[in-house]
Every structure is written in C-alpha cells, then in structure tokens.
GROMACS .gro file of C-alpha atoms in nm:
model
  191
    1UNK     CA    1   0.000   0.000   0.000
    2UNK     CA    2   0.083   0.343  -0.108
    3UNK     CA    3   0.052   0.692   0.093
    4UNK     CA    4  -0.212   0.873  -0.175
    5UNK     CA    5  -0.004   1.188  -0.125
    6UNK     CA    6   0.270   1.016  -0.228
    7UNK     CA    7   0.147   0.952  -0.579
    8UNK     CA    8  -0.022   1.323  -0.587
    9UNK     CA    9   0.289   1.520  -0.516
   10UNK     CA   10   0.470   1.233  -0.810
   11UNK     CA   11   0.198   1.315  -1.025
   12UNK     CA   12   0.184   1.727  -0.988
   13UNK     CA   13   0.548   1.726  -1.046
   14UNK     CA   14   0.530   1.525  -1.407
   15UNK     CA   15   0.772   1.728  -1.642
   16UNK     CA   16   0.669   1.951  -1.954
   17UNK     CA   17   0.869   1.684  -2.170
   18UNK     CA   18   0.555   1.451  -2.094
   19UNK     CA   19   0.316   1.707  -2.281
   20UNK     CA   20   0.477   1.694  -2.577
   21UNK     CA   21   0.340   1.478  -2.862
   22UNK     CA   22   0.519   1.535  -3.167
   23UNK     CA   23   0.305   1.441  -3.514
   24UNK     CA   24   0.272   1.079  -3.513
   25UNK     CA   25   0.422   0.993  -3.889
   26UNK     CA   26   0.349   0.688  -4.037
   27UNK     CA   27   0.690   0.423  -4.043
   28UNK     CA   28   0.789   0.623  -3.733
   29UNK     CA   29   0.808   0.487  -3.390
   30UNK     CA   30   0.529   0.714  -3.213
   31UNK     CA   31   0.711   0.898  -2.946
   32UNK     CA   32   0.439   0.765  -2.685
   33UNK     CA   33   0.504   0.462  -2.780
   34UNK     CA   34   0.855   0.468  -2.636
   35UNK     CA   35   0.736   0.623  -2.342
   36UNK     CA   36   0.497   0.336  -2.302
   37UNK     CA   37   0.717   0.055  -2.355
   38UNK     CA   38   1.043   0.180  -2.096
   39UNK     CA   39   0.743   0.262  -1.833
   40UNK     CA   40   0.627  -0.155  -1.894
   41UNK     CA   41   0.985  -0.263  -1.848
   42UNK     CA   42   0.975  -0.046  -1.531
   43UNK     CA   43   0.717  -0.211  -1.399
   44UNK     CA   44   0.777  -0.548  -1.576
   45UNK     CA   45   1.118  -0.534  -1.335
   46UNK     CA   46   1.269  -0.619  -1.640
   47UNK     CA   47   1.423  -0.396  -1.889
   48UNK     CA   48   1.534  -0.707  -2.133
   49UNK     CA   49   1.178  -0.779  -2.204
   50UNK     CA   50   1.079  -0.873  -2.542
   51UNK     CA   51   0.830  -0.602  -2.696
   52UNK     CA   52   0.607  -0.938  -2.782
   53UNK     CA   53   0.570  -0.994  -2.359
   54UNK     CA   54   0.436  -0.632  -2.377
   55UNK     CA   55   0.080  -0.475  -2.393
   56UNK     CA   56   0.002  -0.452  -2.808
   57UNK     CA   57   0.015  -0.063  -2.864
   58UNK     CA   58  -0.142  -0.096  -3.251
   59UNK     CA   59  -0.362   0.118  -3.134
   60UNK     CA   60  -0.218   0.431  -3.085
   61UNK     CA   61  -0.301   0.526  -3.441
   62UNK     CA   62  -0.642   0.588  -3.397
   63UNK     CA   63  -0.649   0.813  -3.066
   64UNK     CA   64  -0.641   1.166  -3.037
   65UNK     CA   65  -0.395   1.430  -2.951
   66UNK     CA   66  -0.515   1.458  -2.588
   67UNK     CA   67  -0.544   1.065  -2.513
   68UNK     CA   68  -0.155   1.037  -2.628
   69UNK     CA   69  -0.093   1.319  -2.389
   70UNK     CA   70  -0.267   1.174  -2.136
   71UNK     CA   71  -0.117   0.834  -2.161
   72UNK     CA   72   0.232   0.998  -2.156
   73UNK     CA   73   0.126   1.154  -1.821
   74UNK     CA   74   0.047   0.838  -1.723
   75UNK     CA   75   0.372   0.677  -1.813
   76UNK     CA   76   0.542   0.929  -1.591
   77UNK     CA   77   0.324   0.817  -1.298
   78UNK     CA   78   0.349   0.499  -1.370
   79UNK     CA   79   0.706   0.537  -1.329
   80UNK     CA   80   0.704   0.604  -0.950
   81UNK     CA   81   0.885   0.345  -0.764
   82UNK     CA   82   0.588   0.182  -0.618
   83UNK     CA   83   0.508   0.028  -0.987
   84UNK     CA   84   0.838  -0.108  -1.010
   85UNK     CA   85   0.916  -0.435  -1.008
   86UNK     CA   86   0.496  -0.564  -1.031
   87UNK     CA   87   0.444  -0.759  -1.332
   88UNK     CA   88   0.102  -0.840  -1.267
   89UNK     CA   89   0.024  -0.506  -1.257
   90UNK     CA   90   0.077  -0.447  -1.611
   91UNK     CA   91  -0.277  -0.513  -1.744
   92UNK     CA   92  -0.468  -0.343  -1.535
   93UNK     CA   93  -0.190  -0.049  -1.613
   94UNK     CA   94  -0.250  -0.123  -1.987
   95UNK     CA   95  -0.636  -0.108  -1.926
   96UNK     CA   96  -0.636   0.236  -1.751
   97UNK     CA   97  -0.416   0.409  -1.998
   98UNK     CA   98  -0.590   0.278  -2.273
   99UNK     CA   99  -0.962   0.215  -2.184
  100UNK     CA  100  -1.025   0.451  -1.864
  101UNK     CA  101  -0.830   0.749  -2.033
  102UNK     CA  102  -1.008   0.687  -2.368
  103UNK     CA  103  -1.320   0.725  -2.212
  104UNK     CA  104  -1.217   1.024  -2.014
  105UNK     CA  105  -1.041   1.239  -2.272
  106UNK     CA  106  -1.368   1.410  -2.455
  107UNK     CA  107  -1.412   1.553  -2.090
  108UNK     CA  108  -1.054   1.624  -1.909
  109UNK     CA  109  -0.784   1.821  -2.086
  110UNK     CA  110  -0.426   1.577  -2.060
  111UNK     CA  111  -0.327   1.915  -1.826
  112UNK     CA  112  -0.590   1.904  -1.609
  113UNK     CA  113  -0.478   1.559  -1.443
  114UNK     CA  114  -0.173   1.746  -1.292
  115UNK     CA  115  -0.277   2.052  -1.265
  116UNK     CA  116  -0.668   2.032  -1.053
  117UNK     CA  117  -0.649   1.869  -0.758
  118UNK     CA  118  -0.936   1.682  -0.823
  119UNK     CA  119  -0.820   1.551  -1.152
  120UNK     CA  120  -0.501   1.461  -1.018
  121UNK     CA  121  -0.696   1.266  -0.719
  122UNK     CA  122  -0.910   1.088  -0.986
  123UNK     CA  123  -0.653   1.025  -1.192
  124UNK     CA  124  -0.448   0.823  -0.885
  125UNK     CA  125  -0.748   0.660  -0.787
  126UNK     CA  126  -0.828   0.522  -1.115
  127UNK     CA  127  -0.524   0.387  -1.177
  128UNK     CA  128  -0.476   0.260  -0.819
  129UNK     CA  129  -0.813   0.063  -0.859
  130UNK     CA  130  -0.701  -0.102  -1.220
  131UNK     CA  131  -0.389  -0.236  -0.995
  132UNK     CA  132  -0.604  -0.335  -0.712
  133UNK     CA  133  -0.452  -0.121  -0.420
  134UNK     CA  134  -0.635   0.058  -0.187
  135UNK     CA  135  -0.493   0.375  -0.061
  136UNK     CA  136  -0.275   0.334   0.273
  137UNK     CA  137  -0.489   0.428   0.551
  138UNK     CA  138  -0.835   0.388   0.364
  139UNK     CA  139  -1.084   0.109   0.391
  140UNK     CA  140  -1.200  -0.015   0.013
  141UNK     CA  141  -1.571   0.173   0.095
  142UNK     CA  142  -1.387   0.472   0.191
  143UNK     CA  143  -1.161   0.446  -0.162
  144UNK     CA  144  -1.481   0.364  -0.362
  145UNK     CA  145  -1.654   0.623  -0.198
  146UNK     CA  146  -1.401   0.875  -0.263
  147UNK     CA  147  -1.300   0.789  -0.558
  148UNK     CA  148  -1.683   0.786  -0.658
  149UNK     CA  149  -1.711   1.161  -0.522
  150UNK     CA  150  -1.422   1.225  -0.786
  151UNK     CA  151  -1.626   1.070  -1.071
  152UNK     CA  152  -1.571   1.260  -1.414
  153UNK     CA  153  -1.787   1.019  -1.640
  154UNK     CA  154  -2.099   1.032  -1.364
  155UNK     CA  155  -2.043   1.419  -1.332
  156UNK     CA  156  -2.120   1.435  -1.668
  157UNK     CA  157  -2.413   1.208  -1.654
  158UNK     CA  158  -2.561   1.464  -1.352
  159UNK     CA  159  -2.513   1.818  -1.606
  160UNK     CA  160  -2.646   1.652  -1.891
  161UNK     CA  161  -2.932   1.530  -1.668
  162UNK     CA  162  -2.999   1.890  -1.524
  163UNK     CA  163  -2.918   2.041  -1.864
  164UNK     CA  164  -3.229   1.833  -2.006
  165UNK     CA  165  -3.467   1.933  -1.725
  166UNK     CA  166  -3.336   2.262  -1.753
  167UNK     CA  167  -3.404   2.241  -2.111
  168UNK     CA  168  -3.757   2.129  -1.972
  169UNK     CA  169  -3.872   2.393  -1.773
  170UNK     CA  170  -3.756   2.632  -2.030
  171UNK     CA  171  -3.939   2.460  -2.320
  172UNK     CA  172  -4.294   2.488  -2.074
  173UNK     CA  173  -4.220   2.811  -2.021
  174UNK     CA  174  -4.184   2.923  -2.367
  175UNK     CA  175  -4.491   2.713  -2.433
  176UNK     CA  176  -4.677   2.920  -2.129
  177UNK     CA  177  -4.616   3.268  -2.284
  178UNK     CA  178  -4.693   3.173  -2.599
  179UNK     CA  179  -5.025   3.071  -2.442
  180UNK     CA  180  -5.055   3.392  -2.267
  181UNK     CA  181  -4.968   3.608  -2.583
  182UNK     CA  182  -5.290   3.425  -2.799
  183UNK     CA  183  -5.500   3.447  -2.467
  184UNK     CA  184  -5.441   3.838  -2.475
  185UNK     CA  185  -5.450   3.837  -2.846
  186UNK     CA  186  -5.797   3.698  -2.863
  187UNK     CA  187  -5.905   3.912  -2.574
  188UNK     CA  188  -5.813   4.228  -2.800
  189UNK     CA  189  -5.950   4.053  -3.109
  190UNK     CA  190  -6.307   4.014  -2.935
  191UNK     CA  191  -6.354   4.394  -2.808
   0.00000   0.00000   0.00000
C-alpha cells in the first residue's frame, strides 16, 4: 500500500517533456510509444523484455492528440517506484491508460490531471483501482466512496441530466407565454 499523497505530489510534479506529442508519422516509432514501452519494463522489473511480452500498442493510431498526452502523463506516474518491479500489474496499467483514459479524454484536458487537484486525485485513484490497491490508511468503501465523489464520467451524466430538465422547464415556459400572448391576443380581437 501506497501513501495517496505520495502519488499526488509524483503526479503534480510530471515534467513539460511529458506534454509533448510530436506528429505521429506513419513508419515512425510514435514517441508515446517509447514512453509506453520503458514505463512496462519499469514495472515489468525487467528492462530485457521482449516487446512481444508487452501490452500490443497498434492502437495508438487511432487516438487523439489529448489521449496520447494523457497516456504519456500516465507513463510518468506509472514510473514512481511503487510500480516497479509488479508484473502483474501491467494489465490493469495497460487497461487504464488505454480504456479509462479513452473514455475520459472528450471531458478532461491531458493538463488538467496534474494541474486540478481533483483531476489529479481521480486520476491516482483510477489507476490505483485497475492495480487493485487501496490507498494506505483507507478502507475499500472509503476508496470507492471517494473515488466515486471524484467521478468525471458520472459528473457528466448529472449536467447533462440537469441540462435536459433545464431544457424542460424552459421549453414549458416558452410554451406558457406563448399561451398567454394568444390568450391576450384573442381578448383584444373580441372587443
């Protein structure tokens, strides 16, 4: 187990070089792709590994400028001493960069995960639950629960639900004065 300040201080201190992402040109090894395979050696505990005992990064193709950014940032977290040495480790890492970032990237900027608080909480906690640790000094309900609180995808679930009722009352409303306007209209038109 792992002190989550640890990991947020790590995190909050992840270089500019890790922001980077230089055009991805095709016949060229990606620059996150490097990135990627040195952090899974890291945490492989072994820098000899064969790319073919890695995660299969064919993938990287398709995402966006702010997923490669993100999964850069990632590599530099993943690169805290705490992930060294923890083979097993390396799918769950694999599904967070890939899967849990994917899904987060139309929402947080690659930036925000070191630079708001909150981001940089979620962004531990995520990746912390993909490797199965709970946070030194928490209880899993008090992980969940926090890292629940922290919850980009279900925050955006809440504003698009209050941005439809919104959308709601002002669509009655509209409907109301309209109503109003002929009811005052046809009291005109009758005198």
């Amino acid at each position: 187990m792992i002190d989550i300040y640890t990991l947020f201080y790590h995190l909050k201190s992840c270089p500019e070089y890790f922001f980077k992402c230089p055009p991805l040109n095709r016949g060229a090894v990606p620059h996150t792709e490097v990135l990627l395979k040195d952090m899974y050696r890291k945490v492989h505990g072994d820098f000899s590994v064969q790319d073919a005992a890695l995660p299969t990064l064919v993938n990287l193709w398709q995402y966006d400028e702010n997923h490669l950014i993100a999964m850069q940032v990632g590599c530099w977290f993943f690169h805290h001493p705490f992930f060294a040495g923890k083979p097993d480790w390396v799918l769950g890492i694999d599904d967070f960069l890939n899967d849990e970032l994917q899904s987060l990237s139309p929402y947080v900027q690659a930036r925000e995960w070191v630079e708001e608080e909150d981001r940089v909480e979620e962004f531990i906690r995520l990746a912390l639950r993909r490797c199965k640790v709970i946070p030194a000094g928490e209880s899993a309900l008090e992980a969940a629960d926090r890292l629940e609180a922290l919850d980009t995808l279900k925050r955006q679930d809440v504003l698009r639900g209050s941005q439809a009722s919104y959308d709601r009352i002002r669509e009655i409303r509209r409907k109301m004065a309209e109503q109003k306007a002929r009811e005052a209209a046809n009291v005109y038109g009758r005198e």
